XYZ file of C-alpha atoms in Angstrom:
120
model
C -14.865 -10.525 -14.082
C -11.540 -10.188 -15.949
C -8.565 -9.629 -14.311
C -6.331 -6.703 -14.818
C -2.930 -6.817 -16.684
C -1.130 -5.731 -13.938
C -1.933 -8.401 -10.840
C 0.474 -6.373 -8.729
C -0.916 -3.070 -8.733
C -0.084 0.173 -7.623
C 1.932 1.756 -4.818
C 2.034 5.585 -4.288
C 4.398 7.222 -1.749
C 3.671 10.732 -0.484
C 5.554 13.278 1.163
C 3.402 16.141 2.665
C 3.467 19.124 4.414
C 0.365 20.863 6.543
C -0.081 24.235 7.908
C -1.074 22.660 11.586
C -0.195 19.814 13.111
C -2.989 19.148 15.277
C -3.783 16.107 12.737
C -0.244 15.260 13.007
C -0.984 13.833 16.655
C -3.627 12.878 16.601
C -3.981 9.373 15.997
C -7.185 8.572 17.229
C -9.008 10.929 14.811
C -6.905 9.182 12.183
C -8.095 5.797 13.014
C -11.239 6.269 12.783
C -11.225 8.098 9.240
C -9.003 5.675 7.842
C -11.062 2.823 9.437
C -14.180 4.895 7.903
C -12.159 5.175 4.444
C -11.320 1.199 4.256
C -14.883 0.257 4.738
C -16.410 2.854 1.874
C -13.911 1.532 -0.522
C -14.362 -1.823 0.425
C -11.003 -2.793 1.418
C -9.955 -5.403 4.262
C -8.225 -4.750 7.385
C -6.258 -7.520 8.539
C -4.543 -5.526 12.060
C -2.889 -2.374 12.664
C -0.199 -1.332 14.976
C 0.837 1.768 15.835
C 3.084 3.641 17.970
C 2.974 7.205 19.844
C 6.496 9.327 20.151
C 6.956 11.527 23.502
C 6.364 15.047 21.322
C 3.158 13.235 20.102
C 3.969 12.031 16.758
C 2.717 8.428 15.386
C 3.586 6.093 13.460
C 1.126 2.991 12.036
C 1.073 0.564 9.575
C -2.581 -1.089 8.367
C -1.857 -4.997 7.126
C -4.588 -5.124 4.691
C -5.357 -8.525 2.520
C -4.933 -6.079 -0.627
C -1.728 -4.829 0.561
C -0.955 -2.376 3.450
C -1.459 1.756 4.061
C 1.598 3.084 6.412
C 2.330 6.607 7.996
C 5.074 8.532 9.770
C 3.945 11.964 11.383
C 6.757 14.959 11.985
C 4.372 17.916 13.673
C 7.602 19.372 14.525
C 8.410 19.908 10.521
C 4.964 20.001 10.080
C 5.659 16.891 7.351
C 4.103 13.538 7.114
C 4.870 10.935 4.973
C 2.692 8.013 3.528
C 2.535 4.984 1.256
C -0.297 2.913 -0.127
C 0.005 -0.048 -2.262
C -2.654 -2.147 -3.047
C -2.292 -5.203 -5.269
C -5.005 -6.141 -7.800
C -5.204 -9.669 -7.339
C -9.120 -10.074 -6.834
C -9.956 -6.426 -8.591
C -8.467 -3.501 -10.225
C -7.342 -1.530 -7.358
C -5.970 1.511 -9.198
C -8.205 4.001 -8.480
C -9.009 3.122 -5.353
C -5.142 3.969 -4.435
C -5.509 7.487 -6.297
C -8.798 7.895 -4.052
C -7.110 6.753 -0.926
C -4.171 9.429 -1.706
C -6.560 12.068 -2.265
C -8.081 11.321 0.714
C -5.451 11.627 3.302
C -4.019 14.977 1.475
C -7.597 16.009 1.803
C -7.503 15.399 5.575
C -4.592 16.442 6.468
C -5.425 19.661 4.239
C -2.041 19.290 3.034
C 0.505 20.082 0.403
C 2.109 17.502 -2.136
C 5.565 17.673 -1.210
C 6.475 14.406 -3.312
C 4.111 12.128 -5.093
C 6.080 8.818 -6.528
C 2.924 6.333 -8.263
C 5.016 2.860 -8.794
C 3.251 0.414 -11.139
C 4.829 -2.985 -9.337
């Protein structure tokens, strides 16, 4: 297989805001689909960490070997934000960021607030 031009890859950053924010603290539920969404697109988990705030918001960061997949909740604004950057060392990884992205706005059933796509 050839590699791509751009060994790097791609890193989008998100800003989003829901209409509930019952996903917004919930991190359990969120493990578990993001766990779900690493192994359909074939992406490595190397840890995650994580960390619960008293009004329920989370914050966690997924160390991947492609990169890493981070998130900061605000139910209280009702605004998350999120970036995913995954390098395509062993494989183009573009699309698979674009999927990811969709993903989690699909899940969250949220609105693009700010979408930044950095070619690094």
């Amino acid at each position: 297989m050839e590699k791509p031009n751009n060994l790097l890859g791609i890193h989008q950053l998100l800003t989003l805001q829901v209409l509930k924010s019952d996903k917004l603290t919930d991190l359990a539920n969120f493990i578990a689909f993001t766990d779900q969404l690493l192994l359909k697109n074939e992406l490595d988990k190397v840890g995650n960490t994580s960390h619960v705030f008293d009004n329920g918001s989370f914050t966690i960061a997924y160390c991947l070997k492609e990169s890493h997949i981070c998130i900061h909740t605000w139910p209280e604004i009702l605004t998350l934000t999120m970036d995913i950057y995954l390098c395509n060392y062993s494989q183009d990884n573009s699309k698979k960021v674009r999927m990811l992205a969709n993903d989690f706005i699909s899940y969250f059933d949220a609105k693009i607030i700010k979408q930044i796509e950095v070619e690094r």
